[in-house]
PDB file of C-alpha atoms in Angstrom:
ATOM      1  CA  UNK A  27       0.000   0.000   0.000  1.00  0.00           C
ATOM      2  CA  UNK A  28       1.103   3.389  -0.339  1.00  0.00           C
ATOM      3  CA  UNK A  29       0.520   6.396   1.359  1.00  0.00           C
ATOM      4  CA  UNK A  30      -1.630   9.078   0.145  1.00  0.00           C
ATOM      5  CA  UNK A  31       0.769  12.027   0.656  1.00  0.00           C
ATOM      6  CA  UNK A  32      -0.945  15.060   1.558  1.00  0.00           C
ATOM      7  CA  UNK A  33       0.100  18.471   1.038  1.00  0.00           C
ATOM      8  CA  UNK A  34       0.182  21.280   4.371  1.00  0.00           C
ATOM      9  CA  UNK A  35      -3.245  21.976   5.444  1.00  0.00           C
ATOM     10  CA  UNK A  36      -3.496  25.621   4.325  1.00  0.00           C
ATOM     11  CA  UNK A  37      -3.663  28.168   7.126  1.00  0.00           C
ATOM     12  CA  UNK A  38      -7.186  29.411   7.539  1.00  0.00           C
ATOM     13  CA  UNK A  39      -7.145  33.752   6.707  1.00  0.00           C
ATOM     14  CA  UNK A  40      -9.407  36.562   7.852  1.00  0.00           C
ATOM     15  CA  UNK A  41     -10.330  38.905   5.798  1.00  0.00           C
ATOM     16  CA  UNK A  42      -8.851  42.539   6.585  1.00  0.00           C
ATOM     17  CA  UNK A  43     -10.395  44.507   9.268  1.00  0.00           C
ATOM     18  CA  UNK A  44     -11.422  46.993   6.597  1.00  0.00           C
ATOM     19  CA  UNK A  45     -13.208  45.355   4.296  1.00  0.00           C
ATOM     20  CA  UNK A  46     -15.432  43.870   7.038  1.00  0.00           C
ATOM     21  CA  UNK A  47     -15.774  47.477   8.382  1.00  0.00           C
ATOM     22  CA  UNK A  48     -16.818  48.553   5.029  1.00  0.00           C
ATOM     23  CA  UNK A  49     -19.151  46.369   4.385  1.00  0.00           C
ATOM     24  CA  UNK A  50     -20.763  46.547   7.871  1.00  0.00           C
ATOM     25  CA  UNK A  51     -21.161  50.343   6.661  1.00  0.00           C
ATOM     26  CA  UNK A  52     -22.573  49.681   3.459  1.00  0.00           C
ATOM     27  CA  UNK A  53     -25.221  47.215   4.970  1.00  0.00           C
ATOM     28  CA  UNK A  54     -26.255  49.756   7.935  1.00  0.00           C
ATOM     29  CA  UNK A  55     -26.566  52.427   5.342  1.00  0.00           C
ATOM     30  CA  UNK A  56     -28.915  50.065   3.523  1.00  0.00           C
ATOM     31  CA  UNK A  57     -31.485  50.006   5.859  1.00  0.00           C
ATOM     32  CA  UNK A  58     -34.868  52.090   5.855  1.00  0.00           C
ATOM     33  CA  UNK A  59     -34.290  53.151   9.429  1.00  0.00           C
ATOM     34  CA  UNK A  60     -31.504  54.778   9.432  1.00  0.00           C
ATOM     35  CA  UNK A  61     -32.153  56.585   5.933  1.00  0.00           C
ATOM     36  CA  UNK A  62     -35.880  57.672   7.620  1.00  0.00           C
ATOM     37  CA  UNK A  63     -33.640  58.975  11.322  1.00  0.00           C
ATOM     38  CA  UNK A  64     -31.243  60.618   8.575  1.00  0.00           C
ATOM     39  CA  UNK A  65     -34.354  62.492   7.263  1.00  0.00           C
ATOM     40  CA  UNK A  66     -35.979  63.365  10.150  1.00  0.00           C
ATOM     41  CA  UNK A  67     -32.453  64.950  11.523  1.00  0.00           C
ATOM     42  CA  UNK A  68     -32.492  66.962   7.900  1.00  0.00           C
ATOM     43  CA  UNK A  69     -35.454  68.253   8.761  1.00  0.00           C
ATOM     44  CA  UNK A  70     -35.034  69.667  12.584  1.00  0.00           C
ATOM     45  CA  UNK A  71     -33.367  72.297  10.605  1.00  0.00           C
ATOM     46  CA  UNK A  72     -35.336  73.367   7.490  1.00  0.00           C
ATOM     47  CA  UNK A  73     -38.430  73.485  10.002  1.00  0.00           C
ATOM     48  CA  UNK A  74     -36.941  75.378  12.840  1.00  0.00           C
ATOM     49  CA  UNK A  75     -35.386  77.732   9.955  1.00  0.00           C
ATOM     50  CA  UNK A  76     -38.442  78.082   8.050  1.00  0.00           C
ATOM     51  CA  UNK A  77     -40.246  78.566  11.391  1.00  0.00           C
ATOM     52  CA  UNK A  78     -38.113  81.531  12.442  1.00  0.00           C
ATOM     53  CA  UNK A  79     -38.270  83.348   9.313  1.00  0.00           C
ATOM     54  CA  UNK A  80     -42.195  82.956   8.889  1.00  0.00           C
ATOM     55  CA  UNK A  81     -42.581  84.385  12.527  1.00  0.00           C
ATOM     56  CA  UNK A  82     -39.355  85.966  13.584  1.00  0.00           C
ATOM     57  CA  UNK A  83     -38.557  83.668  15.754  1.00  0.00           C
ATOM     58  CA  UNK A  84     -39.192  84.032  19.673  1.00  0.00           C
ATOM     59  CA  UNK A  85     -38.289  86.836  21.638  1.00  0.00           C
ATOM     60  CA  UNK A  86     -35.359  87.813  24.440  1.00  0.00           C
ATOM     61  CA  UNK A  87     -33.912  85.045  26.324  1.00  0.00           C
ATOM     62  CA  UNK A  88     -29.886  84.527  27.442  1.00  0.00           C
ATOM     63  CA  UNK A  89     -28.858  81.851  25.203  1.00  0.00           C
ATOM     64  CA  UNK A  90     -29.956  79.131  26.742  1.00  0.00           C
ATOM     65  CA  UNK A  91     -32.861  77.017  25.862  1.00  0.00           C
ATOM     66  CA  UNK A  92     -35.576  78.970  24.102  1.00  0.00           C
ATOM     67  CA  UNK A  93     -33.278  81.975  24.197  1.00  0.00           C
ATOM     68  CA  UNK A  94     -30.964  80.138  22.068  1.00  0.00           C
ATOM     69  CA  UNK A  95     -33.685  79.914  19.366  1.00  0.00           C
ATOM     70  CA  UNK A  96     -34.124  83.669  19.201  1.00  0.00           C
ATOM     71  CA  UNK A  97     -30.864  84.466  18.821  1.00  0.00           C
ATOM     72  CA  UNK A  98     -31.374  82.575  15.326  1.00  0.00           C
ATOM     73  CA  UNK A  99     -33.499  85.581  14.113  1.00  0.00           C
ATOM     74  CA  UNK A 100     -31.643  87.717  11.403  1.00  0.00           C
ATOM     75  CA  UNK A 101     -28.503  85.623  12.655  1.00  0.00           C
ATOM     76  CA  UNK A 102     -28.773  82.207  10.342  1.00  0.00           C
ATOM     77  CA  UNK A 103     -25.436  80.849  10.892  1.00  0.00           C
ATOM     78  CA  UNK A 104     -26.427  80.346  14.829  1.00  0.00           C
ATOM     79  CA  UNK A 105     -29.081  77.817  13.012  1.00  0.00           C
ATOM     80  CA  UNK A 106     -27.047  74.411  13.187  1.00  0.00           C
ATOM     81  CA  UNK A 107     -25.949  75.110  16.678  1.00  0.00           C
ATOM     82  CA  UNK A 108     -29.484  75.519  17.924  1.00  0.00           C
ATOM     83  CA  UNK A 109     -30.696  72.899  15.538  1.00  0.00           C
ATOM     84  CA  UNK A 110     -27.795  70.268  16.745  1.00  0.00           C
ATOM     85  CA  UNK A 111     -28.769  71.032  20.275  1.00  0.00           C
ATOM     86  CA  UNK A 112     -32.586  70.506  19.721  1.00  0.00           C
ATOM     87  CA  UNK A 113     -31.514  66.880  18.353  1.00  0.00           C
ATOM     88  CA  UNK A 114     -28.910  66.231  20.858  1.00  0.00           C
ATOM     89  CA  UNK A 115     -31.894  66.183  23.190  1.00  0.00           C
ATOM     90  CA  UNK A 116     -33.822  63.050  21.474  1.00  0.00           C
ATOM     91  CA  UNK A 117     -33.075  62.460  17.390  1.00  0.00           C
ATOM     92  CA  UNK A 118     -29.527  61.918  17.513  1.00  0.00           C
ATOM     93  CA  UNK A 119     -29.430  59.781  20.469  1.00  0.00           C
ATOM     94  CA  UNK A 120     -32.575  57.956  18.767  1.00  0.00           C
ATOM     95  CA  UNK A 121     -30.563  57.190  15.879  1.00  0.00           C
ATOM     96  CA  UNK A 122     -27.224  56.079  17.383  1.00  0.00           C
ATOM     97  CA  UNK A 123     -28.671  53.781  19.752  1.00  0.00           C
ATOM     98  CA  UNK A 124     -31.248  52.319  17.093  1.00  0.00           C
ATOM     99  CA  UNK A 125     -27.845  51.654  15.241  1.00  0.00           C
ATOM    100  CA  UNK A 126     -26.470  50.314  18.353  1.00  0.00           C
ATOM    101  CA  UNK A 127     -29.330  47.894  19.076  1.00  0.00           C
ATOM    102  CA  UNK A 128     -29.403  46.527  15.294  1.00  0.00           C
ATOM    103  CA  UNK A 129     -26.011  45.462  15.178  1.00  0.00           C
ATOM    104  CA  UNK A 130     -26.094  42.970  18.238  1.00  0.00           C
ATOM    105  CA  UNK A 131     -28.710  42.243  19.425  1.00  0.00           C
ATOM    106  CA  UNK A 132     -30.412  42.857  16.526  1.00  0.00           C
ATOM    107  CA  UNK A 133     -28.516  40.053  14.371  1.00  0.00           C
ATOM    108  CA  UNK A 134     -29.365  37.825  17.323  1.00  0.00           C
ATOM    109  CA  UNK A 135     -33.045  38.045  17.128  1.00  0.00           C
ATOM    110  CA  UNK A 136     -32.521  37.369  13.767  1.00  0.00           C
ATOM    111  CA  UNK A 137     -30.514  34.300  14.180  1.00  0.00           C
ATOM    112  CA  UNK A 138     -27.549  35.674  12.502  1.00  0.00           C
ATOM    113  CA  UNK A 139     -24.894  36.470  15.017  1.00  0.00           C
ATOM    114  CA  UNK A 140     -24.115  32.754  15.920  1.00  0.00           C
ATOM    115  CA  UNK A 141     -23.325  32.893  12.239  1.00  0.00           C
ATOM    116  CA  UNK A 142     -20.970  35.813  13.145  1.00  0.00           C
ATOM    117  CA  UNK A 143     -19.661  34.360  16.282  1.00  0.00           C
ATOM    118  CA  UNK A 144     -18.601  31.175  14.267  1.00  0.00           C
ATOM    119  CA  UNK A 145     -16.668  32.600  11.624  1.00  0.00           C
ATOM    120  CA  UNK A 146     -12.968  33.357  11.457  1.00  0.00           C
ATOM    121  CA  UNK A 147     -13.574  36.770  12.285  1.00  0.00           C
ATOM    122  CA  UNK A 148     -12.447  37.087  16.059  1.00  0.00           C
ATOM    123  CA  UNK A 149     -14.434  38.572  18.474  1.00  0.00           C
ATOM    124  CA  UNK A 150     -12.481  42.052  18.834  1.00  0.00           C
ATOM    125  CA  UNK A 151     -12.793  42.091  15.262  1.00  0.00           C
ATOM    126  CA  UNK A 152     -16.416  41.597  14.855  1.00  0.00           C
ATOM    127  CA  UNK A 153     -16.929  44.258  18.056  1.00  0.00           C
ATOM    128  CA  UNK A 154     -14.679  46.802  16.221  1.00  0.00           C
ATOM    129  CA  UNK A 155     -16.907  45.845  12.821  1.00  0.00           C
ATOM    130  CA  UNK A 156     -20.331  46.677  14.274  1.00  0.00           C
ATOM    131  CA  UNK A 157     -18.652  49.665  15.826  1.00  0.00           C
ATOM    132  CA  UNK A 158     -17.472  51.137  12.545  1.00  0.00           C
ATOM    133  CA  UNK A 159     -21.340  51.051  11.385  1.00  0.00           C
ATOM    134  CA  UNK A 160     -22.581  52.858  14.408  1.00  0.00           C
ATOM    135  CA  UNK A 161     -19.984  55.580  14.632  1.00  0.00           C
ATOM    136  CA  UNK A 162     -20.592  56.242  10.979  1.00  0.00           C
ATOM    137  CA  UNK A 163     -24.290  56.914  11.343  1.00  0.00           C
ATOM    138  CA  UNK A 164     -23.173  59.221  14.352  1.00  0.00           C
ATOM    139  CA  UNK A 165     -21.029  61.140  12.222  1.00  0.00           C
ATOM    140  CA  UNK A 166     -23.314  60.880   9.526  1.00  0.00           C
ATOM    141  CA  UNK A 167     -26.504  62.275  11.288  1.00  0.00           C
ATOM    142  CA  UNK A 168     -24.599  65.241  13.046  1.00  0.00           C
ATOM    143  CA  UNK A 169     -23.162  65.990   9.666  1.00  0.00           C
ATOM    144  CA  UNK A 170     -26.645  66.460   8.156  1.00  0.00           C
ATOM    145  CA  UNK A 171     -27.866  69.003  11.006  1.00  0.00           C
ATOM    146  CA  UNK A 172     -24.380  70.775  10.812  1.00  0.00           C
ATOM    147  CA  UNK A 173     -24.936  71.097   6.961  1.00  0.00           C
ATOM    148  CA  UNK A 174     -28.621  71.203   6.372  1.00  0.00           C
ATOM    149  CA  UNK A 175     -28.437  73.958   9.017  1.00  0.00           C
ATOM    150  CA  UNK A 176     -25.486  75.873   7.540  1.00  0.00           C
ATOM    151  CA  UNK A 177     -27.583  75.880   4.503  1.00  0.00           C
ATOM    152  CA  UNK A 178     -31.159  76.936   5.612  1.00  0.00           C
ATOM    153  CA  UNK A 179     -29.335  79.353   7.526  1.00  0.00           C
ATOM    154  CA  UNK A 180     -27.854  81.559   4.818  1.00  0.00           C
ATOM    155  CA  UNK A 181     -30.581  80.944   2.682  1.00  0.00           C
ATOM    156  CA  UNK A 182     -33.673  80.974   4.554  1.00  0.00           C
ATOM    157  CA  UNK A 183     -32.860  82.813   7.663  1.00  0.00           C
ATOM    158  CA  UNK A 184     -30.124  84.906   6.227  1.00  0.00           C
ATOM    159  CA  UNK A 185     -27.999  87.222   8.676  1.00  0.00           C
ATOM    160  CA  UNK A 186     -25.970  90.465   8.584  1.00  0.00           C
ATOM    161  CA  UNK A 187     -23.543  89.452   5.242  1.00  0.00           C
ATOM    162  CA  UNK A 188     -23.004  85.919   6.027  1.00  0.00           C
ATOM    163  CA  UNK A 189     -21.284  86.804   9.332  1.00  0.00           C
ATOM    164  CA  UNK A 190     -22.340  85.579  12.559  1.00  0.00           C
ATOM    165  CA  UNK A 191     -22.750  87.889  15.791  1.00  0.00           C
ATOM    166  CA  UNK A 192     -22.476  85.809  19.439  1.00  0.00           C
ATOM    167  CA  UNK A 193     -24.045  86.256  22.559  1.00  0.00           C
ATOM    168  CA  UNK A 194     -21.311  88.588  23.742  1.00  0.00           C
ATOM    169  CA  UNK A 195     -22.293  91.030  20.694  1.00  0.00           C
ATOM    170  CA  UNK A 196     -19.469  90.503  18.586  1.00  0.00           C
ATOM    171  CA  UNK A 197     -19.335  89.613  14.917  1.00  0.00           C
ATOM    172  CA  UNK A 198     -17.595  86.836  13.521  1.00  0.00           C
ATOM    173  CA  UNK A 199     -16.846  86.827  10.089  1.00  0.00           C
ATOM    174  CA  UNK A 200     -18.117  83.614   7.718  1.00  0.00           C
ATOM    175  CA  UNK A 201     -14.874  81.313   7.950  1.00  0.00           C
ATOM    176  CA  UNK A 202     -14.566  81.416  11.606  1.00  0.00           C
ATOM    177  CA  UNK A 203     -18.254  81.138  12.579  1.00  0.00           C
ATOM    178  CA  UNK A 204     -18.130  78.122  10.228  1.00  0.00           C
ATOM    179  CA  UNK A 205     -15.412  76.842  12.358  1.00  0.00           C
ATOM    180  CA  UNK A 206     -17.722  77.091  15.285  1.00  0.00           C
ATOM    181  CA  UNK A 207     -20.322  75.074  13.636  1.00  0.00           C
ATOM    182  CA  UNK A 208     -17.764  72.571  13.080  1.00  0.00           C
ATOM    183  CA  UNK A 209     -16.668  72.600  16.806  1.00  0.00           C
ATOM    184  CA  UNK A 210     -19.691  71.780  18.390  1.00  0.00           C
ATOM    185  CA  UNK A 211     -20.539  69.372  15.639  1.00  0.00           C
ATOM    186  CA  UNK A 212     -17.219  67.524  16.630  1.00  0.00           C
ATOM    187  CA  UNK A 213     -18.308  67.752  20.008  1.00  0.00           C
ATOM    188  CA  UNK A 214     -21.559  66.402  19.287  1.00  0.00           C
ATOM    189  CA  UNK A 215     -19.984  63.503  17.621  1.00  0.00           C
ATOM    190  CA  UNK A 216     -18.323  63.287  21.184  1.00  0.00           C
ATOM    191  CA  UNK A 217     -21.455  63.122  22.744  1.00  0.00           C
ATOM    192  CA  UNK A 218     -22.810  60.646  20.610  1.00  0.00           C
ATOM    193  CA  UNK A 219     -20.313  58.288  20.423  1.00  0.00           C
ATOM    194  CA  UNK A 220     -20.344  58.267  24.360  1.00  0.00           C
ATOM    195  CA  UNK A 221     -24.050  56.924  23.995  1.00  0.00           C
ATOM    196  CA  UNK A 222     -23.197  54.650  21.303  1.00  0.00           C
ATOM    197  CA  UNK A 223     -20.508  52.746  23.465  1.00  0.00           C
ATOM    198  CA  UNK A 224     -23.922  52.380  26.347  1.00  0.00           C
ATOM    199  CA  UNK A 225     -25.982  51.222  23.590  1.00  0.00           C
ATOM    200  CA  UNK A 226     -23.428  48.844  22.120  1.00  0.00           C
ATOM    201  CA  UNK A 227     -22.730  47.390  25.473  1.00  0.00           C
ATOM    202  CA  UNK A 228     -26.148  46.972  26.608  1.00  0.00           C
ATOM    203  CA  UNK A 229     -26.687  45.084  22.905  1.00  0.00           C
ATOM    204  CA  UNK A 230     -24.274  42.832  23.855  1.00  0.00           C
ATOM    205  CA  UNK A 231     -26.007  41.775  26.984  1.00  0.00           C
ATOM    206  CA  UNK A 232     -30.045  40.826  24.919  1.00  0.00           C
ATOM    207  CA  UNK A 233     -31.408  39.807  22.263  1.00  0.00           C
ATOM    208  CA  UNK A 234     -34.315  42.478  21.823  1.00  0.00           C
ATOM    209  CA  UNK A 235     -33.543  45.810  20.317  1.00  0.00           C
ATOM    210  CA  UNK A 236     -36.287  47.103  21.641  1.00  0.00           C
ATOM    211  CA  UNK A 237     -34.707  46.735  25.272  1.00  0.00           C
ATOM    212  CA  UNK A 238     -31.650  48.997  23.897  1.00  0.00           C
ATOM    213  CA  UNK A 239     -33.560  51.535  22.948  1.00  0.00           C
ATOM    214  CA  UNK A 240     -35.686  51.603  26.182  1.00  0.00           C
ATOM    215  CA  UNK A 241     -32.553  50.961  28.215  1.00  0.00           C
ATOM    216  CA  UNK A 242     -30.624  53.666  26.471  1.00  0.00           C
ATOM    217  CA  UNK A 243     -33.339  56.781  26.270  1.00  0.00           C
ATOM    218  CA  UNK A 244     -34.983  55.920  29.849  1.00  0.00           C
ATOM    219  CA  UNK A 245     -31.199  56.226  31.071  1.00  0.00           C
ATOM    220  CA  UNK A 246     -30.836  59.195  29.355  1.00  0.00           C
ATOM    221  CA  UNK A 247     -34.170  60.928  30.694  1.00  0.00           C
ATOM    222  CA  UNK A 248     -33.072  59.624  33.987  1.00  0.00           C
ATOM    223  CA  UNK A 249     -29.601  61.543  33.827  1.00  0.00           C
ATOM    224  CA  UNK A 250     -32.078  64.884  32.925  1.00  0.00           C
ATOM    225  CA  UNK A 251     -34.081  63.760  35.792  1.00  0.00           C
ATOM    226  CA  UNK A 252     -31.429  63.436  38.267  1.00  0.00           C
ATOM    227  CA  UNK A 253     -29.231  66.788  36.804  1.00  0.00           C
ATOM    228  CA  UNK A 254     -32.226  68.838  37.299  1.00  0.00           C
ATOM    229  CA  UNK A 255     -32.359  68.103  41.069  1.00  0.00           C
ATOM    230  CA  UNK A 256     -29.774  70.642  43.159  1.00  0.00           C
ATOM    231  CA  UNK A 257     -29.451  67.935  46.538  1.00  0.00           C
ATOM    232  CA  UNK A 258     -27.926  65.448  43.930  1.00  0.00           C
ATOM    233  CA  UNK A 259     -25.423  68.542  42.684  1.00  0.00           C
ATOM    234  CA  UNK A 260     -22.324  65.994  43.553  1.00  0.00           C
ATOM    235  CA  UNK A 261     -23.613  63.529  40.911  1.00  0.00           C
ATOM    236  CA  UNK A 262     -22.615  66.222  38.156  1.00  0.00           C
ATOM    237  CA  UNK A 263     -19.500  65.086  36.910  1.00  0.00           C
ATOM    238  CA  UNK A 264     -21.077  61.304  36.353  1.00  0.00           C
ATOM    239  CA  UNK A 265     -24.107  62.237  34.533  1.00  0.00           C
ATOM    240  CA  UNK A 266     -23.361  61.613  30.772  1.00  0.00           C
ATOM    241  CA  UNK A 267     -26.173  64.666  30.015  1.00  0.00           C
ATOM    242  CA  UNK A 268     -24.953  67.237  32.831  1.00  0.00           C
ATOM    243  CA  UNK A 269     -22.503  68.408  29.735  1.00  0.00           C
ATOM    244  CA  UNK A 270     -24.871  68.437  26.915  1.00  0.00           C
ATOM    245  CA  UNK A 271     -25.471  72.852  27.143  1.00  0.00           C
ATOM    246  CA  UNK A 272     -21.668  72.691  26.406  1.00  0.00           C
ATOM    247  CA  UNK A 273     -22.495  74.058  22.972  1.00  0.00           C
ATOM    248  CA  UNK A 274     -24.175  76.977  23.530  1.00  0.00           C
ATOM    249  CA  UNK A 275     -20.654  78.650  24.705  1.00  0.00           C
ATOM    250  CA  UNK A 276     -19.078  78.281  21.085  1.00  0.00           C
ATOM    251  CA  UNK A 277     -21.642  81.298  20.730  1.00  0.00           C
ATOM    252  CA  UNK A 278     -19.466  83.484  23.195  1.00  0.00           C
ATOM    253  CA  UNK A 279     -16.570  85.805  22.558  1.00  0.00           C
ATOM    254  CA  UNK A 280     -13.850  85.141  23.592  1.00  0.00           C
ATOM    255  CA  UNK A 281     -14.367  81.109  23.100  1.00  0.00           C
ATOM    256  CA  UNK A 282     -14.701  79.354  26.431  1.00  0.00           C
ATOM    257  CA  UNK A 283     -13.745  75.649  26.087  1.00  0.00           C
ATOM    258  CA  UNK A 284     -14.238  74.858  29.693  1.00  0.00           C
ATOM    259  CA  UNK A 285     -17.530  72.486  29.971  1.00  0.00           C
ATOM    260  CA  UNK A 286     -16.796  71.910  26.208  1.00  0.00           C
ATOM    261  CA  UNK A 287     -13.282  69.850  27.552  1.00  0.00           C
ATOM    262  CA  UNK A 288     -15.320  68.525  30.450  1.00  0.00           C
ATOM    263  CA  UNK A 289     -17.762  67.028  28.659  1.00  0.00           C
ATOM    264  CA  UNK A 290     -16.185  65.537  26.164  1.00  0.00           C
ATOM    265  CA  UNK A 291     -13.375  64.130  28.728  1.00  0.00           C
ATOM    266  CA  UNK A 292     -16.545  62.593  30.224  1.00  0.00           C
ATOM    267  CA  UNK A 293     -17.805  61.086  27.328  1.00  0.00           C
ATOM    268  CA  UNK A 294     -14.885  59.133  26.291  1.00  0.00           C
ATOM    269  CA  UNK A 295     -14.956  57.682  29.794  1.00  0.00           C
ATOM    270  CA  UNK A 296     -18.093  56.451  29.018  1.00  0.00           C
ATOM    271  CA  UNK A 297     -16.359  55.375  25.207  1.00  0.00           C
ATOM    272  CA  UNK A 298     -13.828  53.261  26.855  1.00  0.00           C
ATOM    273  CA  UNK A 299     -16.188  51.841  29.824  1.00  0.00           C
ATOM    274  CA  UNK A 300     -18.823  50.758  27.342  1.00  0.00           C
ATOM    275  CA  UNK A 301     -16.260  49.610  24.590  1.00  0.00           C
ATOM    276  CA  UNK A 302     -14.512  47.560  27.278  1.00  0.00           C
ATOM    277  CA  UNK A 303     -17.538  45.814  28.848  1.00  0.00           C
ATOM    278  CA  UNK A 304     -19.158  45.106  25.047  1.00  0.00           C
ATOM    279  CA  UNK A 305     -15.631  43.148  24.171  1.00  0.00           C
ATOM    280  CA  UNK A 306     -15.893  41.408  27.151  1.00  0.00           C
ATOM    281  CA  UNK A 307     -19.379  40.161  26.718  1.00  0.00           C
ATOM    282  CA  UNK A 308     -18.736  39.518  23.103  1.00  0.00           C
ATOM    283  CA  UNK A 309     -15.473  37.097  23.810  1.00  0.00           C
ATOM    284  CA  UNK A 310     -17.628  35.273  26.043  1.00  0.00           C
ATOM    285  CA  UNK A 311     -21.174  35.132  24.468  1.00  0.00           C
ATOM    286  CA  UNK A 312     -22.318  32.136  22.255  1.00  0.00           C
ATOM    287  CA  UNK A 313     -24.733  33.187  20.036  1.00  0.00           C
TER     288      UNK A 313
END
C-alpha cells in the first residue's frame, strides 16, 4: 500500500479589518431606518429655519434654551448650533442607539450572530466591525444638522452678510463662525459616540432591540431627571447629560472651552467603559 501524501493543510485567513468594516457600513446604510432617522435629523433644521423666518422667531432670552432659538433671528449661521442642540436632546441619540441595538442584538433576534460568532472573524474584530457602522451613522446624522443647518441658515434665515454675531455682541466673520459650527458638531460627535458605546454594550447583553432603545433613552431621561435636582449637585461630573449645554458657549466671545473639555473628557470615559464591557461580553457570548 502506499501512502496518500498530503500536502500542508493551508492556514485558515481573515479577511482585513477593513473590508469587514466597510461592508458593515454599506449594509447599515442600507437600511430604511436609518435613511428615515437621517431624514428626520435633515429636517429639525429646514423646520426650525423656516419657522423663524415665517414668525421671527421668539423673543429675548440669554442663550440658553428657548433663548438660544431667538438668537437665530436675522442671525442664520447660529441655526445648526441651535438645531444640533434641539436633536442632541432626542433624534440623535434615537438614531445612534437604534444603530447600536441593530447590530447585536439585533442580528441575534434574527438568528444571525451565531453565524458571526462562528466565523474566522475574532471577536475584537467583529466588536470593532459593528462599531465602525454605528460611529458612521453618528457622524453621519450630526453631519446632516451641521450642513442642512449651515444651509437653511444663509438661505432661509439669512444674517448680517453671512457673518455671525455671538451672545457677547461681537461679529464673527463667515470662515470662523463656520469653524464654530464645526466645533460643536465635533463635540456632538463626542457626545454621541459616548451613547453609542452604552448602547453597544447593553446590545451585547439581549437579544431584543427594543430593550436597547428603552434601556438607552430611559437612562438618558433619567440623567435629565437626576441633573435637574440641586441635593444630587455631587452627581454632576457622572451624569453623561450634565454636559450636553456645552455648545451653547461656542456662541461666546472670547471662546470658552471649559464644559466643552469637560464634557467631552466625560464622554470618552463612558467610550472606553462601554467599549470595554461590550468586548468582554462579546469574547464570552455564544450566540
Amino acid at each position: 500500500m502506499t501512502a496518500v501524501e498530503t500536502g500542508p493543510t493551508p492556514a485558515r485567513t481573515t479577511a482585513p479589518l477593513g473590508r469587514l468594516a466597510a461592508a458593515e457600513v454599506r449594509w447599515v446604510l442600507r437600511r430604511p431606518r436609518t435613511l428615515v432617522l437621517l431624514g428626520l435629523l435633515a429636517l429639525v433644521p429646514v423646520a426650525l429655519g423656516v419657522g423663524i423666518a415665517l414668525t421671527g422667531g421668539p423673543g429675548g432670552g440669554d442663550g440658553d434654551g428657548p433663548g438660544l432659538v431667538a438668537q437665530v433671528a436675522g442671525n442664520g449661521l447660529v441655526l445648526p448650533i441651535a438645531a444640533l442642540g434641539l436633536a442632541l436632546a432626542l433624534l440623535l441619540p434615537l438614531t445612534v442607539a437604534t444603530a447600536s441595538a441593530d447590530a447585536i442584538a439585533g442580528e441575534a433576534a434574527h438568528g444571525t450572530l451565531r453565524g458571526l460568532l462562528l466565523a474566522p472573524v475574532g471577536r475584537t474584530r467583529l466588536v470593532v466591525m459593528k462599531a465602525a457602522g454605528v460611529v458612521t451613522v453618528a457622524v453621519l446624522a450630526v453631519l446632516v444638522v451641521a450642513v442642512v443647518g449651515v444651509l437653511t441658515g444663509l438661505v432661509v434665515v439669512g444674517g448680517p452678510g453671512g457673518t455671525m454675531i455671538t451672545l457677547s455682541g461681537t461679529t464673527l466673520g463667515l470662515g470662523e463662525a463656520l469653524g464654530r459650527v464645526a466645533l460643536v458638531a465635533g463635540w456632538t460627535v463626542v457626545q454621541l459616540l459616548a451613547v453609542a458605546a452604552v448602547a453597544l454594550a447593553v446590545s451585547a447583553f439581549t437579544e431584543h432591540p427594543l430593550v436597547v432603545l428603552a434601556s438607552v433613552l430611559g437612562g438618558l431621561i433619567v440623567f435629565g431627571v437626576l441633573a435637574a435636582i440641586p441635593s444630587l449637585e455631587w452627581l454632576q461630573p457622572l451624569l453623561l447629560t450634565s454636559g450636553w449645554g456645552a455648545g451653547t458657549d461656542a456662541l461666546r466671545d472670547p471662546l470658552p472651552l471649559g464644559d466643552l473639555a469637560s464634557s467631552s473628557l466625560r464622554a470618552l470615559v463612558y467610550v472606553v467603559l462601554g467599549a470595554a464591557v461590550t468586548v468582554a461580553r462579546m469574547r464570552r457570548r455564544d450566540g
